[in-house]
Backbone as ProteinMPNN parsed JSONL, in Angstrom:
{"seq_chain_A": "MFGPRINWLPIVLVLILFASIIMTLALLDFELKSSILAIARSKAQIQAVESINQIVAKKIVAQIQYTDIVYVHKDEQGRVVLIQPNTIELNRLMTETMVEVTRAMSSMQENTISIPLGQLTGSRILAGYGPKIKVKTIPVSQINVNILNKFEQAAINQSRHLIYFQIEGRIKVAVPFLDDEVKISTTIPLAETIIVGEVPKTYVNFSGSGSGLNSLLGE", "coords_chain_A": {"N_chain_A": [[63.61, 23.35, -19.441], [65.279, 24.667, -21.161], [65.758, 24.576, -24.674], [67.031, 22.213, -27.122], [70.481, 22.525, -27.796], [71.82, 24.38, -30.494], [73.861, 23.213, -33.032], [76.22, 25.044, -34.401], [78.413, 24.667, -36.005], [78.299, 22.984, -38.434], [76.685, 24.672, -40.0], [78.209, 27.008, -40.189], [80.413, 25.968, -41.568], [79.205, 25.261, -43.995], [78.45, 27.789, -44.914], [80.967, 28.969, -45.186], [82.037, 27.301, -47.175], [80.249, 27.831, -49.254], [80.739, 30.574, -49.668], [83.396, 30.387, -50.47], [83.137, 29.007, -52.875], [81.691, 30.878, -54.403], [83.568, 32.991, -54.49], [85.647, 31.71, -55.84], [84.441, 31.146, -58.317], [83.968, 33.759, -59.17], [86.59, 34.682, -59.395], [87.559, 32.955, -61.382], [85.892, 33.744, -63.456], [86.753, 36.384, -63.829], [89.447, 35.948, -64.568], [89.037, 34.456, -66.87], [87.716, 36.288, -68.541], [89.747, 38.193, -68.727], [91.696, 36.715, -70.07], [90.38, 36.192, -72.495], [90.121, 38.805, -73.472], [92.803, 39.572, -73.705], [93.768, 37.8, -75.681], [92.062, 38.541, -77.75], [92.836, 41.213, -78.148], [95.482, 40.847, -79.055], [95.102, 39.325, -81.431], [93.494, 41.1, -82.925], [95.216, 43.26, -83.202], [97.324, 42.158, -84.71], [95.927, 41.464, -87.056], [95.044, 43.998, -87.92], [97.478, 45.39, -88.394], [98.604, 43.765, -90.414], [96.681, 44.149, -92.401], [96.938, 46.916, -92.892], [99.642, 47.055, -93.759], [99.537, 45.488, -96.115], [97.694, 46.879, -97.786], [98.93, 49.391, -98.073], [101.396, 48.701, -99.212], [100.528, 47.662, -101.653], [98.867, 49.666, -102.856], [100.24, 52.07, -102.595], [103.193, 52.052, -102.096], [104.115, 50.388, -104.184], [103.742, 51.955, -106.382], [105.546, 53.997, -106.379], [108.675, 55.653, -106.877], [111.987, 56.393, -105.694], [112.987, 58.781, -106.814], [110.664, 60.105, -107.377], [109.825, 61.374, -105.12], [111.887, 62.753, -104.013], [114.28, 65.312, -104.445], [117.473, 65.314, -105.707], [120.396, 67.041, -105.43], [123.412, 67.779, -107.085], [126.959, 68.539, -107.189], [129.463, 69.951, -109.432], [131.255, 67.894, -109.626], [129.728, 65.693, -109.385], [129.018, 64.942, -106.867], [126.76, 64.397, -104.189], [125.104, 67.088, -102.827], [122.86, 68.184, -101.726], [119.802, 67.062, -100.445], [116.448, 67.022, -101.028], [113.029, 67.071, -100.128], [110.175, 66.312, -102.17], [107.681, 68.089, -101.531], [105.045, 68.486, -102.349], [104.337, 66.095, -103.634], [104.746, 64.312, -101.524], [102.865, 65.187, -99.663], [100.567, 64.55, -101.083], [100.826, 61.772, -101.147], [100.637, 61.151, -98.408], [98.005, 61.941, -97.862], [96.588, 60.232, -99.582], [97.375, 57.798, -98.513], [96.263, 57.91, -95.936], [93.553, 57.833, -96.611], [93.338, 55.287, -97.835], [94.177, 53.575, -95.757], [92.307, 54.158, -93.755], [90.022, 53.239, -95.037], [90.659, 50.513, -95.197], [90.761, 49.843, -92.484], [88.134, 50.346, -91.738], [86.816, 48.384, -93.163], [87.401, 46.173, -91.684], [85.441, 45.999, -89.787], [83.421, 44.594, -90.923], [84.12, 42.011, -90.742], [84.587, 39.339, -88.402], [86.645, 38.31, -85.672], [87.498, 35.097, -84.664], [87.749, 33.258, -81.687], [88.664, 30.216, -80.585], [87.326, 28.437, -77.829], [88.962, 26.602, -76.604], [91.474, 27.677, -76.852], [91.87, 29.282, -74.716], [92.778, 27.692, -72.716], [95.461, 27.481, -72.932], [96.698, 25.326, -73.971], [98.331, 23.744, -76.638], [97.294, 21.603, -77.967], [94.547, 21.722, -77.521], [93.933, 24.152, -78.578], [92.572, 24.733, -80.972], [90.0, 23.897, -80.623], [86.566, 23.697, -79.453], [83.717, 25.869, -78.652], [83.376, 28.928, -80.53], [84.377, 32.216, -79.786], [83.171, 35.316, -80.713], [84.747, 38.211, -81.976], [84.601, 41.653, -82.369], [85.946, 44.371, -84.262], [86.515, 47.841, -84.132], [87.258, 50.904, -85.58], [88.44, 53.699, -83.73], [89.68, 56.121, -83.752], [91.219, 58.794, -85.638], [93.354, 57.97, -88.352], [96.836, 58.359, -88.179], [99.435, 59.522, -90.123], [102.83, 59.551, -90.575], [105.697, 60.764, -92.308], [108.938, 59.797, -92.418], [112.568, 59.852, -92.342], [115.851, 58.394, -92.707], [119.43, 58.006, -92.501], [121.715, 55.385, -93.098], [124.596, 53.282, -92.666], [125.671, 51.604, -95.533], [127.71, 50.345, -96.969], [131.289, 50.383, -97.444], [132.105, 53.706, -97.788], [129.547, 54.217, -98.663], [126.141, 55.111, -98.27], [122.83, 54.465, -97.145], [119.828, 55.955, -97.943], [116.82, 56.086, -96.46], [113.351, 56.289, -96.757], [110.331, 56.331, -95.031], [107.037, 55.258, -93.982], [105.325, 55.973, -90.985], [102.724, 54.711, -89.338], [99.88, 55.182, -87.361], [97.152, 54.387, -85.172], [93.993, 53.741, -83.518], [91.966, 51.059, -82.378], [88.853, 49.638, -81.343], [88.305, 46.769, -79.462], [85.828, 44.435, -79.214], [84.225, 42.115, -77.257], [81.82, 39.691, -76.018], [80.243, 41.344, -73.378], [82.516, 42.796, -72.802], [84.976, 45.29, -73.641], [87.749, 46.962, -75.194], [90.427, 49.27, -75.931], [92.878, 49.271, -78.518], [96.144, 50.063, -79.427], [97.408, 50.718, -82.626], [100.277, 50.362, -84.542], [102.631, 50.761, -87.096], [105.504, 50.426, -89.211], [106.477, 51.243, -92.436], [108.562, 50.762, -95.166], [109.073, 53.188, -97.687], [110.586, 54.264, -99.863], [113.965, 54.056, -101.128], [117.489, 54.805, -101.523], [120.905, 54.436, -102.618], [123.641, 56.281, -101.602], [126.644, 57.279, -102.879], [129.735, 58.039, -101.509], [130.259, 60.794, -99.226], [127.646, 61.547, -96.903], [125.565, 64.277, -97.609], [126.342, 67.349, -95.987], [124.413, 69.208, -95.589], [121.024, 68.907, -95.685], [117.545, 68.662, -96.452], [115.368, 67.897, -93.985], [112.865, 65.361, -93.445], [109.694, 65.707, -92.249], [106.567, 65.043, -91.283], [103.015, 64.932, -90.759], [99.597, 63.94, -90.604], [97.69, 66.278, -92.323], [99.607, 67.86, -93.468], [103.017, 68.651, -94.504], [105.871, 69.556, -92.933], [108.8, 71.071, -93.786], [112.053, 70.98, -92.65], [115.154, 72.585, -92.341], [118.122, 70.923, -91.886], [121.296, 70.452, -90.392]], "CA_chain_A": [[63.508, 24.8, -19.61], [66.087, 25.079, -22.314], [65.657, 23.68, -25.818], [68.3, 21.6, -27.533], [71.484, 23.466, -28.285], [72.04, 24.309, -31.949], [75.265, 23.037, -33.435], [76.461, 26.018, -35.464], [79.599, 24.332, -36.797], [77.969, 22.617, -39.825], [76.151, 25.838, -40.717], [79.351, 27.873, -40.491], [81.204, 25.312, -42.61], [78.461, 25.383, -45.263], [78.558, 29.182, -45.345], [82.347, 29.178, -45.654], [82.16, 26.584, -48.445], [79.47, 28.572, -50.249], [81.478, 31.806, -49.964], [84.6, 30.009, -51.217], [82.716, 28.677, -54.243], [81.352, 32.141, -55.064], [84.808, 33.719, -54.75], [86.382, 30.972, -56.871], [83.766, 31.374, -59.597], [84.205, 35.154, -59.552], [87.981, 34.773, -59.821], [87.653, 32.273, -62.673], [85.221, 34.593, -64.443], [87.646, 37.514, -64.093], [90.611, 35.461, -65.308], [88.576, 34.042, -68.19], [87.485, 37.505, -69.319], [91.052, 38.802, -68.986], [92.344, 35.901, -71.1], [89.673, 36.44, -73.753], [90.444, 40.151, -73.925], [94.216, 39.599, -74.095], [93.869, 37.117, -76.973], [91.35, 39.372, -78.728], [93.696, 42.365, -78.435], [96.612, 40.392, -79.855], [94.623, 38.947, -82.765], [93.031, 42.305, -83.62], [96.395, 44.06, -83.526], [98.011, 41.491, -85.82], [95.093, 41.589, -88.249], [95.037, 45.396, -88.36], [98.798, 45.713, -88.949], [98.716, 43.059, -91.691], [95.789, 44.814, -93.347], [97.555, 48.196, -93.254], [100.855, 46.794, -94.536], [99.177, 44.989, -97.438], [97.051, 47.904, -98.609], [99.907, 50.441, -98.374], [102.37, 48.133, -100.148], [99.887, 47.463, -102.959], [98.284, 50.874, -103.447], [101.108, 53.247, -102.479], [104.628, 51.799, -102.263], [104.375, 49.781, -105.495], [103.593, 52.963, -107.437], [106.443, 55.118, -106.104], [110.122, 55.531, -106.958], [112.693, 57.366, -104.852], [113.107, 60.063, -107.516], [109.356, 60.766, -107.416], [109.543, 62.096, -103.878], [113.099, 63.412, -103.52], [115.173, 65.995, -105.384], [118.875, 65.138, -105.333], [121.224, 68.063, -106.072], [124.825, 67.394, -107.125], [127.88, 69.584, -107.641], [130.072, 69.699, -110.74], [131.97, 66.61, -109.572], [128.746, 64.616, -109.257], [128.792, 64.608, -105.463], [125.474, 64.843, -103.666], [125.295, 68.199, -101.892], [121.586, 68.533, -101.098], [118.662, 66.162, -100.648], [115.281, 67.85, -100.725], [111.781, 66.343, -100.39], [109.121, 66.847, -103.03], [106.62, 68.22, -100.529], [103.723, 68.342, -102.973], [104.089, 64.665, -103.838], [104.667, 63.661, -100.217], [101.549, 65.52, -99.104], [99.581, 63.744, -101.807], [100.976, 60.387, -100.691], [100.096, 61.036, -97.05], [96.544, 62.008, -97.941], [96.115, 58.991, -100.203], [97.609, 56.71, -97.56], [95.252, 58.02, -94.882], [92.276, 57.374, -97.169], [93.396, 53.838, -98.044], [94.26, 52.89, -94.461], [90.999, 54.321, -93.106], [89.105, 52.322, -95.714], [91.009, 49.146, -94.798], [90.366, 49.654, -91.09], [86.671, 50.301, -91.685], [86.362, 47.096, -93.701], [87.572, 45.152, -90.653], [84.201, 45.898, -89.019], [82.544, 43.641, -91.584], [84.593, 40.666, -90.4], [84.789, 39.076, -86.977], [87.74, 37.418, -85.304], [86.986, 33.989, -83.859], [88.684, 32.676, -80.719], [88.173, 28.944, -80.037], [87.365, 28.424, -76.366], [90.099, 25.784, -76.195], [92.695, 28.474, -76.847], [92.0, 29.901, -73.391], [93.43, 26.747, -71.808], [96.905, 27.573, -73.089], [97.191, 24.066, -74.523], [98.416, 23.731, -78.097], [96.439, 20.522, -78.465], [93.14, 22.132, -77.442], [93.801, 25.544, -79.027], [91.647, 24.892, -82.093], [88.73, 23.221, -80.335], [85.593, 24.347, -78.578], [82.889, 26.941, -79.233], [84.151, 30.1, -80.921], [83.954, 33.517, -79.274], [83.266, 36.303, -81.781], [85.354, 39.485, -81.596], [84.403, 42.731, -83.338], [86.928, 45.452, -84.201], [85.901, 49.097, -84.556], [88.177, 52.046, -85.508], [87.936, 54.704, -82.784], [90.407, 57.383, -83.875], [91.723, 59.085, -86.97], [94.658, 57.411, -88.664], [97.907, 59.351, -88.241], [100.503, 59.076, -91.021], [104.063, 60.344, -90.571], [106.753, 60.382, -93.245], [110.23, 60.004, -91.772], [113.705, 59.367, -93.129], [117.096, 58.196, -91.967], [120.606, 57.533, -93.22], [122.427, 54.307, -92.421], [125.751, 52.782, -93.399], [125.355, 50.479, -96.417], [128.987, 49.691, -97.271], [132.381, 51.352, -97.351], [131.876, 54.911, -98.59], [128.179, 54.214, -99.187], [125.08, 55.273, -97.271], [121.467, 54.228, -97.625], [118.826, 56.932, -97.503], [115.548, 55.368, -96.388], [112.151, 57.071, -96.454], [109.344, 55.346, -94.603], [105.808, 55.667, -93.313], [104.986, 55.519, -89.638], [101.266, 54.819, -89.314], [99.327, 54.866, -86.042], [95.716, 54.555, -84.988], [93.442, 52.962, -82.407], [90.735, 50.338, -82.656], [88.188, 49.063, -80.178], [88.055, 45.332, -79.517], [84.59, 44.172, -78.471], [83.801, 40.726, -77.056], [80.631, 39.728, -75.162], [80.325, 41.977, -72.059], [83.811, 43.443, -72.599], [85.604, 45.972, -74.771], [88.993, 47.638, -74.841], [91.061, 49.919, -77.066], [94.193, 48.75, -78.856], [96.936, 50.955, -80.272], [97.971, 50.104, -83.82], [101.439, 51.102, -85.02], [103.443, 49.988, -88.029], [106.466, 51.182, -90.007], [106.509, 50.661, -93.778], [109.499, 51.435, -96.069], [108.433, 53.796, -98.853], [111.566, 54.29, -100.952], [115.335, 54.189, -100.643], [118.539, 54.876, -102.53], [122.271, 54.361, -102.105], [124.445, 57.465, -101.891], [128.071, 56.97, -102.89], [130.47, 59.173, -100.977], [129.789, 61.303, -97.942], [126.287, 62.076, -96.799], [125.659, 65.743, -97.651], [126.282, 67.98, -94.672], [123.158, 69.955, -95.525], [119.903, 68.289, -96.391], [116.257, 69.04, -95.895], [114.817, 66.752, -93.267], [111.472, 65.043, -93.715], [108.895, 65.646, -91.033], [105.203, 65.357, -91.671], [101.94, 64.092, -90.261], [98.256, 64.45, -90.85], [97.377, 66.868, -93.615], [100.674, 68.71, -93.983], [104.406, 68.238, -94.331], [106.706, 70.707, -92.612], [110.19, 70.793, -94.133], [112.985, 71.675, -91.767], [116.527, 72.528, -92.811], [118.996, 70.395, -90.845], [122.714, 70.428, -90.722]], "C_chain_A": [[64.247, 25.275, -20.87], [65.924, 24.046, -23.424], [67.016, 23.096, -26.158], [69.25, 22.65, -28.1], [71.711, 23.258, -29.785], [73.537, 24.183, -32.217], [75.532, 23.941, -34.65], [77.605, 25.619, -36.397], [79.262, 23.922, -38.228], [77.469, 23.804, -40.641], [77.285, 26.771, -41.131], [80.191, 27.287, -41.619], [80.532, 25.425, -43.973], [78.574, 26.805, -45.806], [79.953, 29.495, -45.887], [82.553, 28.521, -47.012], [81.449, 27.344, -49.565], [80.202, 29.854, -50.665], [82.729, 31.513, -50.792], [84.26, 29.7, -52.671], [82.41, 29.948, -55.033], [82.615, 32.916, -55.43], [85.617, 33.046, -55.85], [85.778, 31.204, -58.246], [83.994, 32.802, -60.092], [85.626, 35.341, -60.071], [88.173, 34.129, -61.187], [87.024, 33.113, -63.779], [86.109, 35.772, -64.826], [88.834, 37.077, -64.939], [90.227, 35.053, -66.722], [88.366, 35.259, -69.087], [88.802, 38.183, -69.674], [91.785, 38.057, -70.094], [91.709, 36.141, -72.464], [90.08, 37.789, -74.328], [91.893, 40.239, -74.407], [94.412, 38.946, -75.461], [93.218, 37.951, -78.064], [92.193, 40.581, -79.129], [94.837, 41.971, -79.364], [96.189, 40.069, -81.284], [94.196, 40.172, -83.568], [94.208, 43.167, -84.061], [97.135, 43.472, -84.721], [97.232, 41.67, -87.115], [95.113, 43.012, -88.8], [96.363, 45.779, -89.013], [98.989, 45.034, -90.301], [97.874, 43.737, -92.762], [96.384, 46.135, -93.826], [98.768, 47.977, -94.146], [100.524, 46.367, -95.963], [98.609, 46.086, -98.326], [98.031, 49.003, -98.994], [100.941, 49.938, -99.378], [101.79, 48.041, -101.557], [99.481, 48.77, -103.622], [99.238, 52.07, -103.465], [102.552, 52.932, -102.864], [104.948, 51.272, -103.653], [104.342, 50.8, -106.629], [104.638, 54.079, -107.354], [107.912, 54.733, -106.298], [110.758, 56.621, -106.089], [112.717, 58.749, -105.495], [111.769, 60.791, -107.651], [109.145, 61.679, -106.212], [110.747, 62.854, -103.319], [113.836, 64.087, -104.683], [116.594, 65.838, -104.863], [119.713, 66.145, -106.126], [122.698, 67.653, -105.959], [125.676, 68.574, -107.578], [128.499, 69.19, -108.975], [130.826, 68.378, -110.78], [131.012, 65.422, -109.406], [128.494, 64.19, -107.823], [127.456, 65.183, -104.992], [125.711, 65.925, -102.616], [124.001, 68.584, -101.175], [120.526, 67.502, -101.457], [117.425, 66.894, -100.151], [113.994, 67.09, -101.044], [110.879, 67.077, -101.373], [107.863, 66.945, -102.166], [105.225, 68.05, -101.113], [103.374, 66.87, -103.133], [103.954, 63.933, -102.506], [103.342, 63.96, -99.522], [100.45, 64.704, -99.771], [99.618, 62.292, -101.333], [100.392, 60.193, -99.299], [98.575, 61.036, -97.06], [95.969, 60.718, -98.509], [96.271, 57.806, -99.248], [96.578, 56.728, -96.444], [93.902, 57.499, -95.363], [92.259, 55.854, -97.288], [93.409, 53.079, -96.717], [92.935, 52.99, -93.714], [89.977, 53.378, -93.712], [89.374, 50.874, -95.291], [90.574, 48.861, -93.367], [88.851, 49.547, -90.96], [86.145, 48.963, -92.173], [86.524, 45.972, -92.689], [86.302, 44.967, -89.831], [83.262, 44.851, -89.601], [82.927, 42.197, -91.253], [84.74, 40.536, -88.887], [85.979, 38.147, -86.789], [87.171, 36.343, -84.388], [88.081, 33.442, -82.955], [88.09, 31.369, -80.207], [88.333, 28.928, -78.519], [88.554, 27.619, -75.852], [91.4, 26.55, -76.136], [92.937, 29.117, -75.488], [92.689, 28.985, -72.394], [94.943, 26.864, -71.852], [97.519, 26.318, -73.665], [97.218, 24.14, -76.046], [97.498, 22.675, -78.696], [94.985, 20.977, -78.53], [92.877, 23.492, -78.078], [92.761, 25.733, -80.123], [90.269, 24.332, -81.849], [87.829, 24.072, -79.442], [84.784, 25.406, -79.295], [83.738, 28.181, -79.501], [83.522, 31.385, -80.373], [84.193, 34.554, -80.371], [83.803, 37.635, -81.243], [85.132, 40.493, -82.718], [85.493, 43.784, -83.153], [86.319, 46.711, -84.817], [86.949, 50.211, -84.476], [87.6, 53.132, -84.592], [88.697, 56.023, -82.862], [90.885, 57.559, -85.306], [93.104, 58.469, -87.148], [95.677, 58.544, -88.784], [99.054, 58.795, -89.073], [101.67, 60.05, -90.932], [104.978, 59.843, -91.671], [108.078, 60.779, -92.614], [111.344, 59.508, -92.684], [114.915, 59.185, -92.231], [118.199, 57.764, -92.922], [121.245, 56.416, -92.405], [123.559, 53.81, -93.303], [125.353, 51.569, -94.224], [126.604, 49.669, -96.739], [130.069, 50.753, -97.105], [132.11, 52.497, -98.323], [130.488, 54.94, -99.236], [127.18, 54.337, -98.034], [123.729, 55.005, -97.922], [120.552, 55.308, -97.058], [117.465, 56.26, -97.601], [114.43, 56.326, -95.994], [111.044, 56.082, -96.112], [108.127, 56.005, -93.961], [105.815, 55.161, -91.874], [103.489, 55.78, -89.466], [100.749, 54.369, -87.955], [97.822, 55.107, -86.025], [95.27, 53.738, -83.784], [92.164, 52.273, -82.873], [90.149, 49.823, -81.346], [87.943, 47.588, -80.439], [86.847, 45.041, -78.638], [84.287, 42.68, -78.462], [82.574, 40.782, -76.143], [80.928, 40.269, -73.758], [81.642, 42.699, -71.793], [84.211, 44.222, -73.842], [86.841, 46.705, -74.271], [89.561, 48.271, -76.104], [92.475, 49.384, -77.25], [94.899, 49.763, -79.749], [97.533, 50.164, -81.426], [99.129, 50.966, -84.302], [102.257, 50.212, -85.947], [104.355, 50.927, -88.81], [106.637, 50.483, -91.351], [107.514, 51.424, -94.633], [108.773, 51.953, -97.307], [109.365, 53.806, -100.062], [112.953, 54.437, -100.347], [116.291, 54.316, -101.811], [119.891, 54.762, -101.84], [123.023, 55.607, -102.55], [125.912, 57.085, -101.781], [128.831, 58.215, -102.454], [129.879, 59.616, -99.653], [128.323, 61.713, -98.023], [126.389, 63.597, -96.802], [125.498, 66.355, -96.27], [125.0, 68.784, -94.489], [122.102, 69.217, -96.325], [118.623, 68.722, -95.708], [115.63, 67.817, -95.271], [113.338, 66.577, -93.587], [110.746, 64.975, -92.382], [107.479, 66.005, -91.391], [104.204, 64.417, -91.063], [100.613, 64.739, -90.597], [98.109, 65.026, -92.234], [98.514, 67.704, -94.193], [102.044, 68.148, -93.737], [105.233, 69.485, -94.088], [108.159, 70.352, -92.88], [111.116, 71.645, -93.277], [114.392, 71.518, -92.309], [117.425, 72.066, -91.679], [120.424, 70.385, -91.32], [123.375, 69.286, -89.984]], "O_chain_A": [[63.812, 26.215, -21.535], [65.943, 22.838, -23.189], [68.026, 23.449, -25.55], [68.826, 23.56, -28.811], [71.783, 22.13, -30.274], [74.353, 24.943, -31.695], [75.123, 23.637, -35.77], [77.739, 26.191, -37.479], [79.866, 24.446, -39.163], [77.785, 23.932, -41.824], [77.326, 27.26, -42.26], [80.629, 28.008, -42.516], [81.196, 25.655, -44.984], [78.769, 27.006, -47.005], [80.108, 30.183, -46.896], [83.17, 29.107, -47.901], [81.97, 27.483, -50.671], [80.279, 30.181, -51.85], [83.084, 32.273, -51.692], [84.994, 30.077, -53.585], [82.816, 30.082, -56.188], [82.729, 33.436, -56.54], [86.206, 33.721, -56.695], [86.495, 31.431, -59.22], [84.188, 33.028, -61.286], [85.854, 36.055, -61.047], [88.86, 34.678, -62.049], [87.546, 33.189, -64.891], [86.211, 36.122, -66.002], [89.193, 37.745, -65.908], [90.988, 35.272, -67.664], [88.783, 35.266, -70.246], [88.965, 38.689, -70.785], [92.417, 38.672, -70.952], [92.409, 36.277, -73.467], [90.351, 37.907, -75.523], [92.177, 40.903, -75.403], [95.136, 39.474, -76.305], [93.748, 38.062, -79.17], [92.26, 40.933, -80.307], [95.127, 42.668, -80.337], [96.843, 40.49, -82.238], [94.501, 40.273, -84.756], [94.2, 43.734, -85.154], [97.528, 44.197, -85.635], [97.811, 41.99, -88.154], [95.19, 43.208, -90.013], [96.375, 46.419, -90.064], [99.485, 45.659, -91.239], [98.312, 43.88, -93.903], [96.343, 46.444, -95.017], [98.91, 48.638, -95.175], [101.155, 46.83, -96.913], [98.997, 46.211, -99.488], [97.982, 49.504, -100.118], [101.322, 50.667, -100.294], [102.482, 48.312, -102.538], [99.721, 48.965, -104.814], [99.06, 52.987, -104.267], [103.075, 53.477, -103.836], [105.953, 51.668, -104.243], [104.857, 50.538, -107.716], [104.621, 55.003, -108.167], [108.334, 53.635, -105.932], [110.133, 57.639, -105.793], [112.499, 59.76, -104.827], [111.743, 61.97, -108.002], [108.378, 62.639, -106.279], [110.648, 63.514, -102.285], [113.993, 63.506, -105.757], [116.887, 66.186, -103.719], [119.735, 66.103, -107.356], [123.166, 67.241, -104.898], [125.196, 69.485, -108.253], [128.093, 68.196, -109.578], [131.016, 67.805, -111.852], [131.453, 64.278, -109.301], [127.828, 63.183, -107.584], [127.077, 66.298, -105.35], [126.428, 65.708, -101.639], [124.042, 69.237, -100.133], [120.374, 67.122, -102.618], [117.364, 67.328, -99.001], [113.877, 66.519, -102.128], [110.832, 68.307, -101.398], [107.08, 65.999, -102.083], [104.328, 67.53, -100.45], [102.264, 66.444, -102.814], [103.129, 63.028, -102.379], [102.767, 63.089, -98.869], [99.524, 64.229, -99.114], [98.578, 61.663, -101.141], [99.729, 59.19, -99.034], [97.934, 60.246, -96.367], [94.992, 60.177, -97.99], [95.412, 56.927, -99.184], [96.072, 55.677, -96.047], [93.192, 56.814, -94.626], [91.29, 55.206, -96.893], [92.732, 52.06, -96.573], [92.489, 52.016, -93.108], [89.165, 52.787, -93.001], [88.442, 50.104, -95.056], [90.08, 47.774, -93.066], [88.344, 48.754, -90.167], [85.145, 48.461, -91.661], [85.873, 44.934, -92.805], [86.096, 43.906, -89.241], [82.422, 44.289, -88.898], [82.138, 41.276, -91.465], [84.989, 41.519, -88.189], [86.276, 37.311, -87.642], [86.443, 36.649, -83.444], [89.201, 33.192, -83.4], [87.107, 31.396, -79.467], [89.359, 29.358, -77.992], [89.092, 27.917, -74.786], [92.336, 26.134, -75.453], [94.07, 29.458, -75.147], [93.137, 29.438, -71.341], [95.636, 26.412, -70.94], [98.737, 26.246, -73.832], [96.24, 24.553, -76.669], [96.988, 22.84, -79.804], [94.272, 20.657, -79.481], [91.733, 23.945, -78.119], [92.13, 26.788, -80.197], [89.446, 24.292, -82.763], [88.266, 25.016, -78.783], [85.117, 25.8, -80.413], [84.702, 28.449, -78.784], [82.316, 31.608, -80.481], [85.301, 34.655, -80.897], [83.371, 38.118, -80.196], [85.44, 40.219, -83.878], [85.915, 44.058, -82.03], [85.694, 46.661, -85.876], [87.489, 50.448, -83.395], [86.412, 53.446, -84.669], [88.393, 56.953, -82.114], [90.949, 56.604, -86.08], [93.916, 58.447, -86.223], [95.407, 59.566, -89.417], [99.587, 57.728, -88.77], [101.507, 61.244, -91.187], [105.036, 58.644, -91.942], [108.31, 61.95, -92.313], [111.089, 58.825, -93.676], [114.991, 59.749, -91.139], [117.94, 57.23, -94.0], [121.309, 56.489, -91.178], [123.494, 53.904, -94.529], [124.771, 50.618, -93.702], [126.555, 48.439, -96.776], [129.796, 51.875, -96.68], [131.913, 52.284, -99.519], [130.285, 55.617, -100.244], [127.357, 53.743, -96.971], [123.524, 55.287, -99.102], [120.513, 55.539, -95.849], [117.013, 55.908, -98.691], [114.549, 57.076, -95.025], [110.844, 55.102, -96.829], [108.181, 57.133, -93.473], [106.263, 54.049, -91.597], [103.047, 56.929, -89.451], [101.129, 53.31, -87.456], [97.299, 55.932, -86.774], [96.092, 53.115, -83.112], [91.387, 52.825, -83.653], [90.867, 49.604, -80.37], [87.441, 47.203, -81.495], [86.846, 45.366, -77.451], [84.115, 42.059, -79.511], [82.31, 41.827, -75.548], [81.761, 39.718, -73.039], [81.869, 43.168, -70.678], [83.835, 43.864, -74.958], [86.962, 47.023, -73.088], [89.222, 47.864, -77.215], [93.176, 49.083, -76.284], [94.318, 50.261, -80.714], [98.091, 49.083, -81.234], [98.975, 52.178, -84.454], [102.541, 49.057, -85.626], [104.012, 52.086, -89.041], [106.907, 49.283, -91.406], [107.35, 52.629, -94.82], [107.96, 51.246, -97.901], [108.974, 53.402, -101.157], [113.105, 54.88, -99.209], [115.953, 53.979, -102.945], [120.004, 54.965, -100.631], [123.039, 55.944, -103.734], [126.372, 56.629, -100.734], [128.598, 59.309, -102.969], [129.094, 58.895, -99.037], [127.834, 62.16, -99.06], [127.211, 64.158, -96.077], [124.641, 65.947, -95.486], [124.558, 69.012, -93.363], [122.284, 68.942, -97.511], [118.62, 69.101, -94.537], [115.389, 66.816, -95.947], [112.651, 67.531, -93.953], [111.165, 64.245, -91.483], [107.202, 67.145, -91.764], [104.492, 63.237, -90.866], [100.534, 65.942, -90.843], [98.372, 64.341, -93.223], [98.392, 68.211, -95.308], [102.233, 67.283, -92.882], [105.293, 70.371, -94.94], [108.694, 69.428, -92.266], [110.973, 72.865, -93.197], [114.781, 70.418, -92.7], [117.499, 72.715, -90.636], [120.703, 70.317, -92.517], [124.581, 69.08, -90.118]]}, "name": "protein", "num_of_chains": 1, "seq": "MFGPRINWLPIVLVLILFASIIMTLALLDFELKSSILAIARSKAQIQAVESINQIVAKKIVAQIQYTDIVYVHKDEQGRVVLIQPNTIELNRLMTETMVEVTRAMSSMQENTISIPLGQLTGSRILAGYGPKIKVKTIPVSQINVNILNKFEQAAINQSRHLIYFQIEGRIKVAVPFLDDEVKISTTIPLAETIIVGEVPKTYVNFSGSGSGLNSLLGE"}
């Protein structure tokens, strides 16, 4: 009256094995994509910062002296009493820097970053081997250029006045089936001088970004 009983155990085991394989492959795929994206982000960030530093050093910093961008006022004894930015020149420098950096970032789109598949293993021996994954970089926001300054102790009775660029932007990193945004930030010395004696108690602080420079009187 009754047919042979079905042994469900092998079927259940096969289903469990199949589900385990699917979950393992999904986990490996997720980890692989995460590793690819992490390496791509790091490489793109390094390349972008190097590109910005090189172009700014060559086209901007090499052409500028401290006295081009700062007015130094002294009293009758030759002591520095006021340091004042040349706002016209600093505005010009910021605009020129934004143009040069934007151009450098745009040129990165013409090149691709290659990640050898062996690098995903974490092994130094295999890092340079295997098929290469192509990574594209695309600027996704306007470059922001700030001009900042600071005083620091240089020696006894001497202070260094340093003026520097702070440049920020964002780029998109695109690999097959994945993309992410990366923040780019770098600080580049623009000019400096040594002030002998006390730092003036009154000086005009440097504060500027984008298309304008707002000068604030600080004490």
